Short mmCIF file of C-alpha atoms in Angstrom, two decimals:
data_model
loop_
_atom_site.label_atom_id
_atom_site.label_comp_id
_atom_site.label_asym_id
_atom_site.label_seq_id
_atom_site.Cartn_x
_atom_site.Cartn_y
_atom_site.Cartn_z
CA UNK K 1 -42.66 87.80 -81.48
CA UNK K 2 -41.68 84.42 -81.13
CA UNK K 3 -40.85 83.35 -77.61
CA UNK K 4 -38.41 80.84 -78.07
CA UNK K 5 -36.10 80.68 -81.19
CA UNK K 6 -33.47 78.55 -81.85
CA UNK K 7 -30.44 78.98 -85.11
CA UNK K 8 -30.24 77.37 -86.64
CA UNK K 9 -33.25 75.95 -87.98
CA UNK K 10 -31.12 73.00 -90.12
CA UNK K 11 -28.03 72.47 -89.74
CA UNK K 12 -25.56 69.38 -91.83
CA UNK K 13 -21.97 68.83 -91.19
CA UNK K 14 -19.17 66.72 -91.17
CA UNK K 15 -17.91 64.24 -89.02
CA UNK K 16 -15.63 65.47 -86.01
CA UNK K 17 -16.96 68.85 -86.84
CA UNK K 18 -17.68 71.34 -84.26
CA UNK K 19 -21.14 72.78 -84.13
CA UNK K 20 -23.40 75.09 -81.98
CA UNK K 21 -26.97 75.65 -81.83
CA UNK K 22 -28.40 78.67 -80.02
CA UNK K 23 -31.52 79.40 -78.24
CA UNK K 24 -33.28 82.37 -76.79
CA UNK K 25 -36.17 83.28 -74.80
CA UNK K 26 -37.65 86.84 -74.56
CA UNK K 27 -40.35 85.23 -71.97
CA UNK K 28 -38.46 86.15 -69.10
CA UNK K 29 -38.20 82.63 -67.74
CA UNK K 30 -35.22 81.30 -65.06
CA UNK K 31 -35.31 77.72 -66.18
CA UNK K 32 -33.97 76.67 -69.59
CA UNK K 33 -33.88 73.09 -71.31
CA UNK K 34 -32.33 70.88 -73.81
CA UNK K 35 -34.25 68.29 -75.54
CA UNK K 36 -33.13 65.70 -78.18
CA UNK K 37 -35.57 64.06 -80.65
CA UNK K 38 -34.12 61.24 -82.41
CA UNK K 39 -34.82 59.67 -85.28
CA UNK K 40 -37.71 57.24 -83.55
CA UNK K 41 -39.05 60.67 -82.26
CA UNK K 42 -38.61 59.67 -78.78
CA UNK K 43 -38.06 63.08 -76.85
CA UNK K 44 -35.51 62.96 -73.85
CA UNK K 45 -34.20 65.85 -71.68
CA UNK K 46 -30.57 66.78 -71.97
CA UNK K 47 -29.74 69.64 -69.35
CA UNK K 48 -31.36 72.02 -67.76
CA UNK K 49 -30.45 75.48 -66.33
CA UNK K 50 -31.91 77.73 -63.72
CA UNK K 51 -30.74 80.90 -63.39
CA UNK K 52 -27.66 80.15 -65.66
CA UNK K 53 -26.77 77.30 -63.01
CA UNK K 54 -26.36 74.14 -64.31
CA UNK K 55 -29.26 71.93 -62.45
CA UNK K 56 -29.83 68.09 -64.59
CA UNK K 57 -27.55 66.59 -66.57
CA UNK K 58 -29.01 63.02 -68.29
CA UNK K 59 -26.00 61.25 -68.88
CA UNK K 60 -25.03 63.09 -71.95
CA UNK K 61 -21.41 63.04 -73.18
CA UNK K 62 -19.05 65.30 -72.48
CA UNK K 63 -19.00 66.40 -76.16
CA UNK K 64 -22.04 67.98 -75.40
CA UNK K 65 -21.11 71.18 -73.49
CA UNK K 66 -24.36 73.64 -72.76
CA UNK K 67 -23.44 77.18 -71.82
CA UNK K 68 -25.45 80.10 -70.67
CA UNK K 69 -24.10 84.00 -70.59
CA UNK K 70 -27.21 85.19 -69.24
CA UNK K 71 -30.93 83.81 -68.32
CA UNK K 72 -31.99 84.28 -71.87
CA UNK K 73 -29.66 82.10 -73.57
CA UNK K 74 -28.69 78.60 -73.37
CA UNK K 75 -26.33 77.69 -76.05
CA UNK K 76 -25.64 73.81 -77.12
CA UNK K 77 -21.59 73.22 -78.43
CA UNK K 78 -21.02 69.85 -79.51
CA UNK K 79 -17.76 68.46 -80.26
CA UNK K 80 -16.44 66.00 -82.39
CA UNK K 81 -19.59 65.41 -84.12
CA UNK K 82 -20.49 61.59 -84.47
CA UNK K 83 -23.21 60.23 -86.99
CA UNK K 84 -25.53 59.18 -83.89
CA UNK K 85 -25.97 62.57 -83.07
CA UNK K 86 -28.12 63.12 -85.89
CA UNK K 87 -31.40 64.36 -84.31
CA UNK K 88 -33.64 67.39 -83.26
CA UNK K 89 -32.51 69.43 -81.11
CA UNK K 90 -35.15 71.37 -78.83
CA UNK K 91 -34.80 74.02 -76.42
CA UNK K 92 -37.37 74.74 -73.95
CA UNK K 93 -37.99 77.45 -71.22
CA UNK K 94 -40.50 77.75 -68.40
CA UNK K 95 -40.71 80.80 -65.56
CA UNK K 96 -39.25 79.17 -62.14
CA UNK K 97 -38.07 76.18 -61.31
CA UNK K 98 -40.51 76.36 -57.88
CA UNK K 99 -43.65 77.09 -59.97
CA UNK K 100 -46.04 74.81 -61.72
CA UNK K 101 -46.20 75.70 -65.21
CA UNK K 102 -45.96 75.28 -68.52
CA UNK K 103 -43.10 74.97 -71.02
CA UNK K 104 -42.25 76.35 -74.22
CA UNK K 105 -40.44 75.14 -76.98
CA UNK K 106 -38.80 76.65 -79.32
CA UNK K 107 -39.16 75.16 -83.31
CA UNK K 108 -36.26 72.49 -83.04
CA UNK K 109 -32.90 72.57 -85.08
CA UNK K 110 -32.36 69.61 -87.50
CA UNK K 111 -29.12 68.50 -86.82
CA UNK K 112 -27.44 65.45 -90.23
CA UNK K 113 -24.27 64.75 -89.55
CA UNK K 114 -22.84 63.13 -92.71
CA UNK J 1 -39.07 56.53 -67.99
CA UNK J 2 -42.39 57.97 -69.03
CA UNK J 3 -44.91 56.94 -66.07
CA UNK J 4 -47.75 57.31 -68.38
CA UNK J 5 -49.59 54.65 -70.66
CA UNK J 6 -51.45 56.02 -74.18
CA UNK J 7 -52.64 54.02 -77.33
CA UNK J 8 -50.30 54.52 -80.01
CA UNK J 9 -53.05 55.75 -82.48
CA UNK J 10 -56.62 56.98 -82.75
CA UNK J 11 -58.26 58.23 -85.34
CA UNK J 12 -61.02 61.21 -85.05
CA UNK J 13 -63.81 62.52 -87.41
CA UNK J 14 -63.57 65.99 -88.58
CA UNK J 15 -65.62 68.13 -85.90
CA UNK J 16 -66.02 64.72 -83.63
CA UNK J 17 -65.08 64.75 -79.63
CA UNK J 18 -61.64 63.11 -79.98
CA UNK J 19 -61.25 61.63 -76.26
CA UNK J 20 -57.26 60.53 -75.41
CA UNK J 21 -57.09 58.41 -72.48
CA UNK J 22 -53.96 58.22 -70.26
CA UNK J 23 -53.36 55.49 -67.49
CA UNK J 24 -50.90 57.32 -65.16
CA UNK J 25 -51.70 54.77 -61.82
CA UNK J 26 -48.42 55.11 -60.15
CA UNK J 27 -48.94 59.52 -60.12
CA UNK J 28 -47.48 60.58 -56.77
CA UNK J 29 -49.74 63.18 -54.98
CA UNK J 30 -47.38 65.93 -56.00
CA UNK J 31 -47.90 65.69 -59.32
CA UNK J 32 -49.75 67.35 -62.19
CA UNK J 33 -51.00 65.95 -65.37
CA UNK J 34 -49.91 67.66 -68.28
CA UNK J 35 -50.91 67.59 -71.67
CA UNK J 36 -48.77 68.27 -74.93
CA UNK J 37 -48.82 67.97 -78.44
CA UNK J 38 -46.17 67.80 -81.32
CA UNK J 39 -47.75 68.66 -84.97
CA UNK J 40 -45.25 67.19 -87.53
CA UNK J 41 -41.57 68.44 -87.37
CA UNK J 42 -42.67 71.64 -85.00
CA UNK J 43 -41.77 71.89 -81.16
CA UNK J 44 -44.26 70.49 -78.49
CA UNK J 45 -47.02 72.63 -77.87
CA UNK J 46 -48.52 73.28 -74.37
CA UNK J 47 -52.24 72.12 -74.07
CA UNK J 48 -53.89 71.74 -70.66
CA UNK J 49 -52.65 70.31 -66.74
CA UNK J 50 -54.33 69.71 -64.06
CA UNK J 51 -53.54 68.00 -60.59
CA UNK J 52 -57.00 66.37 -59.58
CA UNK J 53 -59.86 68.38 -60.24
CA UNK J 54 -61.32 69.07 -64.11
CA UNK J 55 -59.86 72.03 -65.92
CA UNK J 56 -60.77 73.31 -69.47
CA UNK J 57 -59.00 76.27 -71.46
CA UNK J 58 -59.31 77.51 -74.79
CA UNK J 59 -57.44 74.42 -76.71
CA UNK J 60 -59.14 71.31 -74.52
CA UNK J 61 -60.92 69.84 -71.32
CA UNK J 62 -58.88 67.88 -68.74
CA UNK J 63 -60.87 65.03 -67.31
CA UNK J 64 -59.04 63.24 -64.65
CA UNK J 65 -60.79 60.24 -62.55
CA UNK J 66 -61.03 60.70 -58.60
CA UNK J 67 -58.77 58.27 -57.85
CA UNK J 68 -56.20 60.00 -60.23
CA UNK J 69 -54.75 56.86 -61.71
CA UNK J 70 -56.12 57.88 -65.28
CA UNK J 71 -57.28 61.03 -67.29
CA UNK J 72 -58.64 62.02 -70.40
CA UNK J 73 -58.07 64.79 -72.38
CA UNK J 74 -60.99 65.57 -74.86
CA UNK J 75 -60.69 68.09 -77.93
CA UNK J 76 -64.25 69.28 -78.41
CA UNK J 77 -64.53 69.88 -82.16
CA UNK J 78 -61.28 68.06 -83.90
CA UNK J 79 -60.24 69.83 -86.99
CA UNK J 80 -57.64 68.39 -89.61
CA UNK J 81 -54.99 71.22 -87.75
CA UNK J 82 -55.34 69.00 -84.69
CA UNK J 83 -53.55 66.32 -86.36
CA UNK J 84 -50.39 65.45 -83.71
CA UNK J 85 -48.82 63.15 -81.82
CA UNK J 86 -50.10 63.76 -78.23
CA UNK J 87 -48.31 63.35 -74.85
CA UNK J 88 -49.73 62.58 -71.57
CA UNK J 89 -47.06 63.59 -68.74
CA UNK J 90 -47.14 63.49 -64.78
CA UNK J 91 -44.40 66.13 -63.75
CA UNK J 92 -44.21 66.90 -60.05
CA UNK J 93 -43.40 71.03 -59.82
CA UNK J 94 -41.47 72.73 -62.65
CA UNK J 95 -39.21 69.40 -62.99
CA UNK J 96 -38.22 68.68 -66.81
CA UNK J 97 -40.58 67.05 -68.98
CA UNK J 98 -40.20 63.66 -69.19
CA UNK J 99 -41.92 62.22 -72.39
CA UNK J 100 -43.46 58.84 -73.35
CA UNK J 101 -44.25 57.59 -77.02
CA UNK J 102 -47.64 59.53 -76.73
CA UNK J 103 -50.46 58.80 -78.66
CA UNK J 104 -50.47 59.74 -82.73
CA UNK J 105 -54.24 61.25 -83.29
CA UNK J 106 -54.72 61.44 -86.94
CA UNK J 107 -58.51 63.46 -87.68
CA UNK J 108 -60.00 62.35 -90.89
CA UNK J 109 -62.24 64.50 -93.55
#
């Protein structure tokens, strides 16, 4: 079973689209994340949620809008697509947000936007 | 920013010790070395951490010096799977991640 799955895997669009990528984790974990890769493979946090509570935010813009219905999911909406947000997208999980451990990732969605 | 300093690239013999150093010499006493790796185009993968003493699992061995100010993570028998960019991160508790440029190992036939 995989542990942490995003959909989907690539995704290309337009322009001032409107796109989501989902993520899931059947791990049981409080604390979610968001990662972007970009295109110089430099990985940088994005948001991160603990018990579906907002807790980091890096500076992202407000196009980006992350929501979570439960602890399992943390969903990424992005508006108004622009060409710099080309990139992988990564989310991540790991069990509290008091513990020292490990994270998992899930395989990264390819986001082109054209 | 990534408190951690790698070399950009190594190369390894096939079923050679590949040894990745890390300076980290500004690591707070709170925080844990942690180890990842990214194989091409796949998510980063978990390896080892460690706060001060040695630890070695299944994947690696954690070396880190007494002083703490630098570590080095060894891979025992390289294979051509082990192939990766590899990341060297101090992370106080279950803070996010924060990644460097990391060090591309590339293990030769």
């Amino acid at each position: 079973d995989t542990a942490v799955s995003q959909t989907p895997k690539y995704l290309v669009t337009q322009m001032g689209n409107d796109k989501s990528i989902k993520c899931e984790q059947n791990l049981g974990h409080d604390t979610m994340y968001w990662y972007k890769q970009d295109s110089k493979k430099f990985l940088k946090i994005m948001f991160s949620y603990n018990n579906k509570e907002l807790i980091i935010n890096e500076t992202v813009p407000n196009r980006f809008s992350p929501k979570s219905p439960d602890k399992a999911h943390l969903n990424l909406h992005i508006n108004s697509l622009e060409l710099g947000d080309s990139a992988v997208y990564f989310c991540a999980s790991s069990p509290r947000l008091d513990r020292v451990t490990e994270a998992f990732f899930g395989q990264g969605t390819r986001l082109t936007v054209v | 920013d990534a408190k951690t300093t790698q070399p950009t690239s190594m190369d390894c013999a096939e079923g050679r010790a590949a040894n990745l150093p890390c300076n980290h010499s500004t690591i707070s006493g709170n925080e844990y070395v942690y180890w990842y790796r990214q194989i091409h185009s796949q998510g980063p993968q978990y390896i080892i951490h460690g706060l001060k003493n040695n630890e070695t699992n299944e994947m690696a061995s954690l070396i880190i010096t007494e002083d703490r100010k630098s570590s080095t993570l060894i891979l025992p028998h390289a294979t051509l799977r082990d192939t990766a960019v590899y990341y060297c991160i101090v992370r106080a508790g279950n803070t996010p991640l924060v990644f460097g440029k990391g060090t591309r190992l590339s293990v030769i036939a």
